[in-house]
């Protein structure tokens, strides 16, 4: 299955809801008409696009409709798509050119961090990269075991310490091992829950400082994993994580399990951090590099 079909399938629940309603609103379009714009805005808000982003999209569409004198539904669908694509920002790639480079994966418990790391490890090893997985979630022994299974499955190297040990030390050892073994990419798993929230943020901060110190020359991506099924809740989590480390990208998981895929727009508009990947299932190949154009096409098509 190609990426486009996969994103369409991953969005199938969103499509049943949002696409059907959007298209029915668009079909009723017969030229400038305030009722149309109101219905459209409501549909976007109900699809978790968020109040702010929905208003922005509709305001921009109103301008385009009047400037270009659009009359037909196909024209207005095309214009809406252009606006949505633009709101999602540039299609981007992770910058991982140094050897090694490092990806720090953060997010609250259960959002899909470890699974996402497994999927990334699979994608990178398939590209011929040498990958090392660092078990920075030392809070539970089971967490390291779960990551170890992914390491084995994908042929990635694996560094872990005892349960309860210092995650920053795991990262320190992982960097040393990666330098010795000429690893291309280190991916660091982290805990999603500690005894309290400030512990968690301090821990992430400490990991971050070890990376600063040990590989100041290195390319680093900090990916925040958000669970699409939690909707707007994820946004406040993101604000917290932003304080602990500068985020370079979002991975939105479990898009296959929600009708509210519109959350992608709320995330981009509220956080100003681009969505880099979406998760559409539990299997190793269920991670899709995010492409604004394909996403908008899948939503409206
Ligand atoms: N349907 C679906 N399930 C997913 C996706 N990504 C992860 N999951 C499932 O979500 C559950 C939690 O995933 P984990 O990877 O263990 O989450 P985590 O963030 O590492 O959790 P903690 O280690 O407890 O912080 C697992 O059952 C995964 O299989 C996805 O894109 N779609
Ligand atoms: Mg985990």
mmCIF file of C-alpha atoms and ligand atoms in Angstrom:
data_model
loop_
_atom_site.group_PDB
_atom_site.id
_atom_site.type_symbol
_atom_site.label_atom_id
_atom_site.label_comp_id
_atom_site.label_asym_id
_atom_site.label_seq_id
_atom_site.Cartn_x
_atom_site.Cartn_y
_atom_site.Cartn_z
ATOM 1 C CA UNK A 1 0.000 0.000 0.000
ATOM 2 C CA UNK A 2 1.353 3.451 -0.919
ATOM 3 C CA UNK A 3 1.653 6.236 1.642
ATOM 4 C CA UNK A 4 -1.350 8.035 0.246
ATOM 5 C CA UNK A 5 -3.597 4.981 0.564
ATOM 6 C CA UNK A 6 -2.272 4.400 4.034
ATOM 7 C CA UNK A 7 -3.063 7.910 5.167
ATOM 8 C CA UNK A 8 -6.519 7.591 3.622
ATOM 9 C CA UNK A 9 -7.074 4.364 5.509
ATOM 10 C CA UNK A 10 -5.658 5.829 8.724
ATOM 11 C CA UNK A 11 -8.035 8.732 8.349
ATOM 12 C CA UNK A 12 -11.046 6.558 7.606
ATOM 13 C CA UNK A 13 -12.849 7.383 10.863
ATOM 14 C CA UNK A 14 -12.096 11.075 10.438
ATOM 15 C CA UNK A 15 -13.323 10.874 6.873
ATOM 16 C CA UNK A 16 -16.608 9.268 7.924
ATOM 17 C CA UNK A 17 -17.187 12.261 10.137
ATOM 18 C CA UNK A 18 -15.299 15.354 9.007
ATOM 19 C CA UNK A 19 -15.053 14.726 5.268
ATOM 20 C CA UNK A 20 -18.698 13.847 4.897
ATOM 21 C CA UNK A 21 -19.763 17.001 6.732
ATOM 22 C CA UNK A 22 -17.232 19.221 4.986
ATOM 23 C CA UNK A 23 -18.310 17.970 1.600
ATOM 24 C CA UNK A 24 -21.956 18.421 2.412
ATOM 25 C CA UNK A 25 -21.248 22.009 3.477
ATOM 26 C CA UNK A 26 -19.199 22.578 0.323
ATOM 27 C CA UNK A 27 -21.891 21.053 -1.886
ATOM 28 C CA UNK A 28 -24.364 23.638 -0.592
ATOM 29 C CA UNK A 29 -22.089 26.489 -1.659
ATOM 30 C CA UNK A 30 -23.628 28.811 -4.218
ATOM 31 C CA UNK A 31 -21.521 31.903 -3.858
ATOM 32 C CA UNK A 32 -20.879 34.242 -0.939
ATOM 33 C CA UNK A 33 -23.302 33.326 1.779
ATOM 34 C CA UNK A 34 -22.717 33.795 5.497
ATOM 35 C CA UNK A 35 -24.650 30.646 6.419
ATOM 36 C CA UNK A 36 -22.226 28.572 4.393
ATOM 37 C CA UNK A 37 -19.213 30.010 6.179
ATOM 38 C CA UNK A 38 -20.831 29.496 9.577
ATOM 39 C CA UNK A 39 -21.654 25.873 8.825
ATOM 40 C CA UNK A 40 -18.135 25.288 7.599
ATOM 41 C CA UNK A 41 -16.614 26.812 10.720
ATOM 42 C CA UNK A 42 -18.836 24.709 12.945
ATOM 43 C CA UNK A 43 -17.861 21.551 11.080
ATOM 44 C CA UNK A 44 -14.182 22.353 11.506
ATOM 45 C CA UNK A 45 -14.573 23.049 15.220
ATOM 46 C CA UNK A 46 -16.499 19.809 15.742
ATOM 47 C CA UNK A 47 -13.665 17.939 14.024
ATOM 48 C CA UNK A 48 -11.196 19.211 16.631
ATOM 49 C CA UNK A 49 -9.520 21.676 14.304
ATOM 50 C CA UNK A 50 -9.800 24.064 17.258
ATOM 51 C CA UNK A 51 -11.606 27.395 17.456
ATOM 52 C CA UNK A 52 -8.628 29.500 16.465
ATOM 53 C CA UNK A 53 -7.529 27.488 13.446
ATOM 54 C CA UNK A 54 -11.138 27.023 12.275
ATOM 55 C CA UNK A 55 -11.732 30.746 12.369
ATOM 56 C CA UNK A 56 -8.495 31.411 10.528
ATOM 57 C CA UNK A 57 -9.356 28.912 7.781
ATOM 58 C CA UNK A 58 -12.849 30.313 7.289
ATOM 59 C CA UNK A 59 -11.717 33.947 7.348
ATOM 60 C CA UNK A 60 -9.148 33.199 4.703
ATOM 61 C CA UNK A 61 -11.667 31.301 2.612
ATOM 62 C CA UNK A 62 -14.138 34.186 2.847
ATOM 63 C CA UNK A 63 -11.451 36.521 1.451
ATOM 64 C CA UNK A 64 -10.475 34.177 -1.356
ATOM 65 C CA UNK A 65 -14.105 33.575 -2.344
ATOM 66 C CA UNK A 66 -14.755 37.268 -2.579
ATOM 67 C CA UNK A 67 -11.444 38.211 -4.254
ATOM 68 C CA UNK A 68 -11.649 35.500 -6.887
ATOM 69 C CA UNK A 69 -15.439 35.627 -7.179
ATOM 70 C CA UNK A 70 -15.751 31.861 -6.661
ATOM 71 C CA UNK A 71 -19.177 30.391 -7.433
ATOM 72 C CA UNK A 72 -19.006 26.602 -7.692
ATOM 73 C CA UNK A 73 -18.366 23.918 -5.074
ATOM 74 C CA UNK A 74 -15.340 22.529 -6.901
ATOM 75 C CA UNK A 75 -13.716 25.934 -6.866
ATOM 76 C CA UNK A 76 -14.414 26.429 -3.187
ATOM 77 C CA UNK A 77 -13.151 22.932 -2.361
ATOM 78 C CA UNK A 78 -9.904 23.710 -4.191
ATOM 79 C CA UNK A 79 -9.550 27.026 -2.374
ATOM 80 C CA UNK A 80 -10.191 25.427 1.015
ATOM 81 C CA UNK A 81 -7.635 22.753 0.289
ATOM 82 C CA UNK A 82 -4.999 25.359 -0.598
ATOM 83 C CA UNK A 83 -5.665 27.157 2.681
ATOM 84 C CA UNK A 84 -5.524 23.969 4.749
ATOM 85 C CA UNK A 85 -2.255 22.891 3.127
ATOM 86 C CA UNK A 86 -0.777 26.303 3.785
ATOM 87 C CA UNK A 87 -1.842 26.190 7.439
ATOM 88 C CA UNK A 88 -0.036 22.869 7.895
ATOM 89 C CA UNK A 89 3.283 24.431 6.916
ATOM 90 C CA UNK A 90 6.125 23.048 4.855
ATOM 91 C CA UNK A 91 6.651 19.366 4.341
ATOM 92 C CA UNK A 92 9.844 18.781 6.283
ATOM 93 C CA UNK A 93 12.415 16.132 6.965
ATOM 94 C CA UNK A 94 14.237 15.397 10.181
ATOM 95 C CA UNK A 95 17.760 16.798 10.149
ATOM 96 C CA UNK A 96 19.976 13.886 11.129
ATOM 97 C CA UNK A 97 23.195 14.401 9.203
ATOM 98 C CA UNK A 98 25.848 14.142 11.903
ATOM 99 C CA UNK A 99 27.174 10.736 12.912
ATOM 100 C CA UNK A 100 25.759 9.973 15.298
ATOM 101 C CA UNK A 101 22.689 12.132 15.388
ATOM 102 C CA UNK A 102 20.100 11.776 18.122
ATOM 103 C CA UNK A 103 16.333 11.714 18.458
ATOM 104 C CA UNK A 104 14.854 12.328 21.890
ATOM 105 C CA UNK A 105 11.297 11.026 22.133
ATOM 106 C CA UNK A 106 9.082 12.538 24.834
ATOM 107 C CA UNK A 107 5.409 12.467 25.805
ATOM 108 C CA UNK A 108 3.054 11.372 28.582
ATOM 109 C CA UNK A 109 2.510 7.703 29.336
ATOM 110 C CA UNK A 110 0.634 5.536 26.891
ATOM 111 C CA UNK A 111 0.722 7.901 23.915
ATOM 112 C CA UNK A 112 2.851 5.510 21.853
ATOM 113 C CA UNK A 113 6.471 6.629 22.364
ATOM 114 C CA UNK A 114 8.060 3.177 22.489
ATOM 115 C CA UNK A 115 6.007 1.897 19.565
ATOM 116 C CA UNK A 116 6.898 4.986 17.518
ATOM 117 C CA UNK A 117 10.588 4.397 18.276
ATOM 118 C CA UNK A 118 10.250 0.818 17.052
ATOM 119 C CA UNK A 119 8.628 2.052 13.838
ATOM 120 C CA UNK A 120 11.335 4.697 13.338
ATOM 121 C CA UNK A 121 14.063 2.099 13.964
ATOM 122 C CA UNK A 122 12.521 -0.095 11.309
ATOM 123 C CA UNK A 123 12.308 2.763 8.781
ATOM 124 C CA UNK A 124 15.914 3.867 9.389
ATOM 125 C CA UNK A 125 17.407 0.360 9.287
ATOM 126 C CA UNK A 126 15.551 -0.234 6.029
ATOM 127 C CA UNK A 127 17.314 2.862 4.679
ATOM 128 C CA UNK A 128 20.599 1.201 5.622
ATOM 129 C CA UNK A 129 21.216 3.300 8.744
ATOM 130 C CA UNK A 130 22.800 1.887 11.860
ATOM 131 C CA UNK A 131 20.483 2.595 14.771
ATOM 132 C CA UNK A 132 20.907 2.419 18.545
ATOM 133 C CA UNK A 133 17.940 2.421 20.908
ATOM 134 C CA UNK A 134 18.553 3.932 24.350
ATOM 135 C CA UNK A 135 16.250 2.789 27.141
ATOM 136 C CA UNK A 136 15.840 6.132 28.883
ATOM 137 C CA UNK A 137 12.590 5.006 30.488
ATOM 138 C CA UNK A 138 14.144 3.425 33.575
ATOM 139 C CA UNK A 139 11.021 3.953 35.648
ATOM 140 C CA UNK A 140 9.638 0.510 34.783
ATOM 141 C CA UNK A 141 11.694 -2.574 33.864
ATOM 142 C CA UNK A 142 8.963 -3.555 31.408
ATOM 143 C CA UNK A 143 9.643 -0.376 29.431
ATOM 144 C CA UNK A 144 13.218 -1.397 28.647
ATOM 145 C CA UNK A 145 12.047 -4.899 27.793
ATOM 146 C CA UNK A 146 9.481 -3.577 25.334
ATOM 147 C CA UNK A 147 12.173 -1.437 23.681
ATOM 148 C CA UNK A 148 14.549 -4.419 23.646
ATOM 149 C CA UNK A 149 12.008 -6.411 21.652
ATOM 150 C CA UNK A 150 11.923 -3.646 19.039
ATOM 151 C CA UNK A 151 15.731 -3.543 18.959
ATOM 152 C CA UNK A 152 15.856 -7.254 18.286
ATOM 153 C CA UNK A 153 13.118 -7.118 15.684
ATOM 154 C CA UNK A 154 14.747 -4.282 13.745
ATOM 155 C CA UNK A 155 18.387 -5.266 14.263
ATOM 156 C CA UNK A 156 19.153 -2.058 16.170
ATOM 157 C CA UNK A 157 21.758 -1.863 18.963
ATOM 158 C CA UNK A 158 20.369 -1.488 22.433
ATOM 159 C CA UNK A 159 21.602 0.170 25.637
ATOM 160 C CA UNK A 160 19.801 -0.271 28.928
ATOM 161 C CA UNK A 161 20.574 0.051 32.638
ATOM 162 C CA UNK A 162 18.914 -1.301 35.768
ATOM 163 C CA UNK A 163 15.381 -0.278 36.670
ATOM 164 C CA UNK A 164 15.398 2.949 38.673
ATOM 165 C CA UNK A 165 18.803 4.074 37.430
ATOM 166 C CA UNK A 166 19.554 7.522 36.049
ATOM 167 C CA UNK A 167 18.254 7.958 32.446
ATOM 168 C CA UNK A 168 20.891 10.620 31.793
ATOM 169 C CA UNK A 169 23.546 7.943 32.423
ATOM 170 C CA UNK A 170 21.840 5.671 29.879
ATOM 171 C CA UNK A 171 22.063 8.481 27.352
ATOM 172 C CA UNK A 172 25.707 9.134 28.236
ATOM 173 C CA UNK A 173 26.576 5.462 27.654
ATOM 174 C CA UNK A 174 24.524 5.348 24.470
ATOM 175 C CA UNK A 175 26.448 8.265 22.982
ATOM 176 C CA UNK A 176 29.779 6.628 23.888
ATOM 177 C CA UNK A 177 28.635 3.332 22.358
ATOM 178 C CA UNK A 178 27.364 5.062 19.227
ATOM 179 C CA UNK A 179 30.690 6.856 18.735
ATOM 180 C CA UNK A 180 32.615 3.604 19.187
ATOM 181 C CA UNK A 181 30.358 1.631 16.843
ATOM 182 C CA UNK A 182 29.877 4.338 14.199
ATOM 183 C CA UNK A 183 26.135 4.370 14.739
ATOM 184 C CA UNK A 184 24.140 6.746 12.542
ATOM 185 C CA UNK A 185 21.134 7.459 14.731
ATOM 186 C CA UNK A 186 20.509 7.145 18.472
ATOM 187 C CA UNK A 187 16.844 7.096 19.484
ATOM 188 C CA UNK A 188 16.132 7.767 23.151
ATOM 189 C CA UNK A 189 12.987 6.456 24.829
ATOM 190 C CA UNK A 190 11.889 8.364 27.936
ATOM 191 C CA UNK A 191 9.451 7.832 30.773
ATOM 192 C CA UNK A 192 5.967 9.255 30.380
ATOM 193 C CA UNK A 193 5.241 9.244 34.065
ATOM 194 C CA UNK A 194 7.305 9.633 37.213
ATOM 195 C CA UNK A 195 6.273 10.216 40.806
ATOM 196 C CA UNK A 196 5.360 13.730 39.826
ATOM 197 C CA UNK A 197 5.426 16.049 36.872
ATOM 198 C CA UNK A 198 8.321 18.249 37.961
ATOM 199 C CA UNK A 199 10.507 15.127 38.355
ATOM 200 C CA UNK A 200 9.727 14.219 34.800
ATOM 201 C CA UNK A 201 10.573 17.645 33.445
ATOM 202 C CA UNK A 202 13.803 17.755 35.494
ATOM 203 C CA UNK A 203 14.776 14.382 34.164
ATOM 204 C CA UNK A 204 14.207 15.419 30.546
ATOM 205 C CA UNK A 205 16.184 18.536 31.215
ATOM 206 C CA UNK A 206 19.091 16.533 32.565
ATOM 207 C CA UNK A 207 19.052 14.218 29.531
ATOM 208 C CA UNK A 208 19.078 17.284 27.334
ATOM 209 C CA UNK A 209 22.109 18.712 29.127
ATOM 210 C CA UNK A 210 24.036 15.450 28.717
ATOM 211 C CA UNK A 211 23.390 15.583 24.974
ATOM 212 C CA UNK A 212 24.471 19.251 24.878
ATOM 213 C CA UNK A 213 27.681 18.362 26.638
ATOM 214 C CA UNK A 214 28.566 15.088 24.893
ATOM 215 C CA UNK A 215 27.615 15.930 21.328
ATOM 216 C CA UNK A 216 27.410 19.706 20.937
ATOM 217 C CA UNK A 217 28.218 19.196 17.242
ATOM 218 C CA UNK A 218 25.414 16.705 16.736
ATOM 219 C CA UNK A 219 22.079 17.025 14.987
ATOM 220 C CA UNK A 220 19.267 16.565 17.458
ATOM 221 C CA UNK A 221 15.531 16.181 17.032
ATOM 222 C CA UNK A 222 13.180 16.302 19.986
ATOM 223 C CA UNK A 223 9.905 14.692 19.023
ATOM 224 C CA UNK A 224 6.820 15.042 21.188
ATOM 225 C CA UNK A 225 4.432 12.139 20.794
ATOM 226 C CA UNK A 226 0.743 13.021 21.108
ATOM 227 C CA UNK A 227 -2.195 10.629 21.058
ATOM 228 C CA UNK A 228 -4.787 11.896 18.551
ATOM 229 C CA UNK A 229 -7.630 10.253 20.466
ATOM 230 C CA UNK A 230 -7.087 12.584 23.445
ATOM 231 C CA UNK A 231 -7.940 15.598 21.309
ATOM 232 C CA UNK A 232 -7.449 19.027 22.822
ATOM 233 C CA UNK A 233 -5.968 17.547 26.037
ATOM 234 C CA UNK A 234 -2.821 16.786 24.136
ATOM 235 C CA UNK A 235 -2.301 20.469 23.510
ATOM 236 C CA UNK A 236 -1.908 21.350 27.178
ATOM 237 C CA UNK A 237 0.515 18.422 27.609
ATOM 238 C CA UNK A 238 2.509 19.831 24.751
ATOM 239 C CA UNK A 239 2.769 23.236 26.413
ATOM 240 C CA UNK A 240 4.314 21.543 29.469
ATOM 241 C CA UNK A 241 6.853 19.592 27.443
ATOM 242 C CA UNK A 242 7.809 22.674 25.480
ATOM 243 C CA UNK A 243 9.148 24.098 28.740
ATOM 244 C CA UNK A 244 11.500 21.166 29.331
ATOM 245 C CA UNK A 245 13.134 21.021 25.912
ATOM 246 C CA UNK A 246 12.730 22.865 22.605
ATOM 247 C CA UNK A 247 10.536 20.585 20.502
ATOM 248 C CA UNK A 248 11.443 20.147 16.861
ATOM 249 C CA UNK A 249 8.511 18.004 15.764
ATOM 250 C CA UNK A 250 5.305 16.231 16.711
ATOM 251 C CA UNK A 251 4.395 12.606 16.120
ATOM 252 C CA UNK A 252 0.632 12.206 16.178
ATOM 253 C CA UNK A 253 -0.279 8.602 16.967
ATOM 254 C CA UNK A 254 -3.498 6.577 16.846
ATOM 255 C CA UNK A 255 -4.993 8.582 14.016
ATOM 256 C CA UNK A 256 -6.597 5.283 13.003
ATOM 257 C CA UNK A 257 -8.568 5.257 16.258
ATOM 258 C CA UNK A 258 -10.197 8.659 16.080
ATOM 259 C CA UNK A 259 -12.722 10.630 14.075
ATOM 260 C CA UNK A 260 -10.985 13.833 15.153
ATOM 261 C CA UNK A 261 -8.020 13.947 12.814
ATOM 262 C CA UNK A 262 -8.636 17.674 12.495
ATOM 263 C CA UNK A 263 -6.496 17.993 15.639
ATOM 264 C CA UNK A 264 -3.488 18.220 13.304
ATOM 265 C CA UNK A 265 -4.510 21.793 12.456
ATOM 266 C CA UNK A 266 -4.985 22.780 16.097
ATOM 267 C CA UNK A 267 -1.531 21.407 16.929
ATOM 268 C CA UNK A 268 0.254 23.244 14.146
ATOM 269 C CA UNK A 269 -1.551 26.491 14.805
ATOM 270 C CA UNK A 270 -1.335 26.466 18.622
ATOM 271 C CA UNK A 271 2.150 25.014 19.118
ATOM 272 C CA UNK A 272 3.960 26.289 16.067
ATOM 273 C CA UNK A 273 5.757 22.924 15.929
ATOM 274 C CA UNK A 274 5.377 20.895 12.722
ATOM 275 C CA UNK A 275 3.815 17.443 12.643
ATOM 276 C CA UNK A 276 6.521 15.139 11.241
ATOM 277 C CA UNK A 277 4.881 11.708 11.409
ATOM 278 C CA UNK A 278 1.477 10.217 11.989
ATOM 279 C CA UNK A 279 0.833 6.787 13.471
ATOM 280 C CA UNK A 280 -1.966 4.808 11.856
ATOM 281 C CA UNK A 281 -1.725 1.437 13.614
ATOM 282 C CA UNK A 282 0.342 -0.811 15.855
ATOM 283 C CA UNK A 283 2.517 -2.477 13.219
ATOM 284 C CA UNK A 284 6.096 -1.546 12.364
ATOM 285 C CA UNK A 285 5.153 0.052 9.051
ATOM 286 C CA UNK A 286 2.223 2.043 10.437
ATOM 287 C CA UNK A 287 4.153 5.312 10.699
ATOM 288 C CA UNK A 288 3.795 7.793 7.856
ATOM 289 C CA UNK A 289 5.981 10.840 7.188
ATOM 290 C CA UNK A 290 3.540 13.720 7.341
ATOM 291 C CA UNK A 291 2.791 15.440 4.058
ATOM 292 C CA UNK A 292 0.441 18.476 4.289
ATOM 293 C CA UNK A 293 -0.698 18.136 0.697
ATOM 294 C CA UNK A 294 -1.579 14.450 0.944
ATOM 295 C CA UNK A 295 -3.224 15.000 4.305
ATOM 296 C CA UNK A 296 -5.500 17.765 3.019
ATOM 297 C CA UNK A 297 -6.231 15.771 -0.136
ATOM 298 C CA UNK A 298 -7.156 12.703 1.937
ATOM 299 C CA UNK A 299 -9.418 14.837 4.142
ATOM 300 C CA UNK A 300 -11.303 16.546 1.357
ATOM 301 C CA UNK A 301 -11.160 13.860 -1.316
HETATM 302 N N1 LIG B 1 -4.054 2.021 16.933
HETATM 303 C C1 LIG B 1 -2.835 2.487 17.235
HETATM 304 N N2 LIG B 1 -2.236 2.105 18.368
HETATM 305 C C2 LIG B 1 -1.023 2.610 18.652
HETATM 306 C C3 LIG B 1 -0.367 3.516 17.788
HETATM 307 N N3 LIG B 1 0.825 3.839 18.357
HETATM 308 C C4 LIG B 1 0.897 3.150 19.525
HETATM 309 N N4 LIG B 1 -0.211 2.405 19.718
HETATM 310 C C5 LIG B 1 -0.542 1.538 20.859
HETATM 311 O O1 LIG B 1 -0.621 2.331 22.037
HETATM 312 C C6 LIG B 1 -0.237 1.569 23.184
HETATM 313 C C7 LIG B 1 0.806 2.322 24.000
HETATM 314 O O2 LIG B 1 1.979 2.419 23.224
HETATM 315 P P1 LIG B 1 3.438 2.555 23.854
HETATM 316 O O3 LIG B 1 4.354 2.683 22.709
HETATM 317 O O4 LIG B 1 3.706 1.503 24.850
HETATM 318 O O5 LIG B 1 3.277 3.953 24.593
HETATM 319 P P2 LIG B 1 4.343 4.742 25.485
HETATM 320 O O6 LIG B 1 4.161 6.180 25.215
HETATM 321 O O7 LIG B 1 5.695 4.184 25.266
HETATM 322 O O8 LIG B 1 3.830 4.417 26.955
HETATM 323 P P3 LIG B 1 4.650 4.477 28.356
HETATM 324 O O9 LIG B 1 5.918 3.707 28.147
HETATM 325 O O10 LIG B 1 3.724 3.851 29.336
HETATM 326 O O11 LIG B 1 4.898 5.912 28.667
HETATM 327 C C8 LIG B 1 0.265 0.230 22.648
HETATM 328 O O12 LIG B 1 -0.763 -0.710 22.774
HETATM 329 C C9 LIG B 1 0.546 0.535 21.176
HETATM 330 O O13 LIG B 1 0.449 -0.611 20.362
HETATM 331 C C10 LIG B 1 -1.038 3.915 16.575
HETATM 332 O O14 LIG B 1 -0.567 4.734 15.754
HETATM 333 N N5 LIG B 1 -2.269 3.379 16.355
HETATM 334 MG MG1 LIG B 2 7.094 3.377 26.572
#
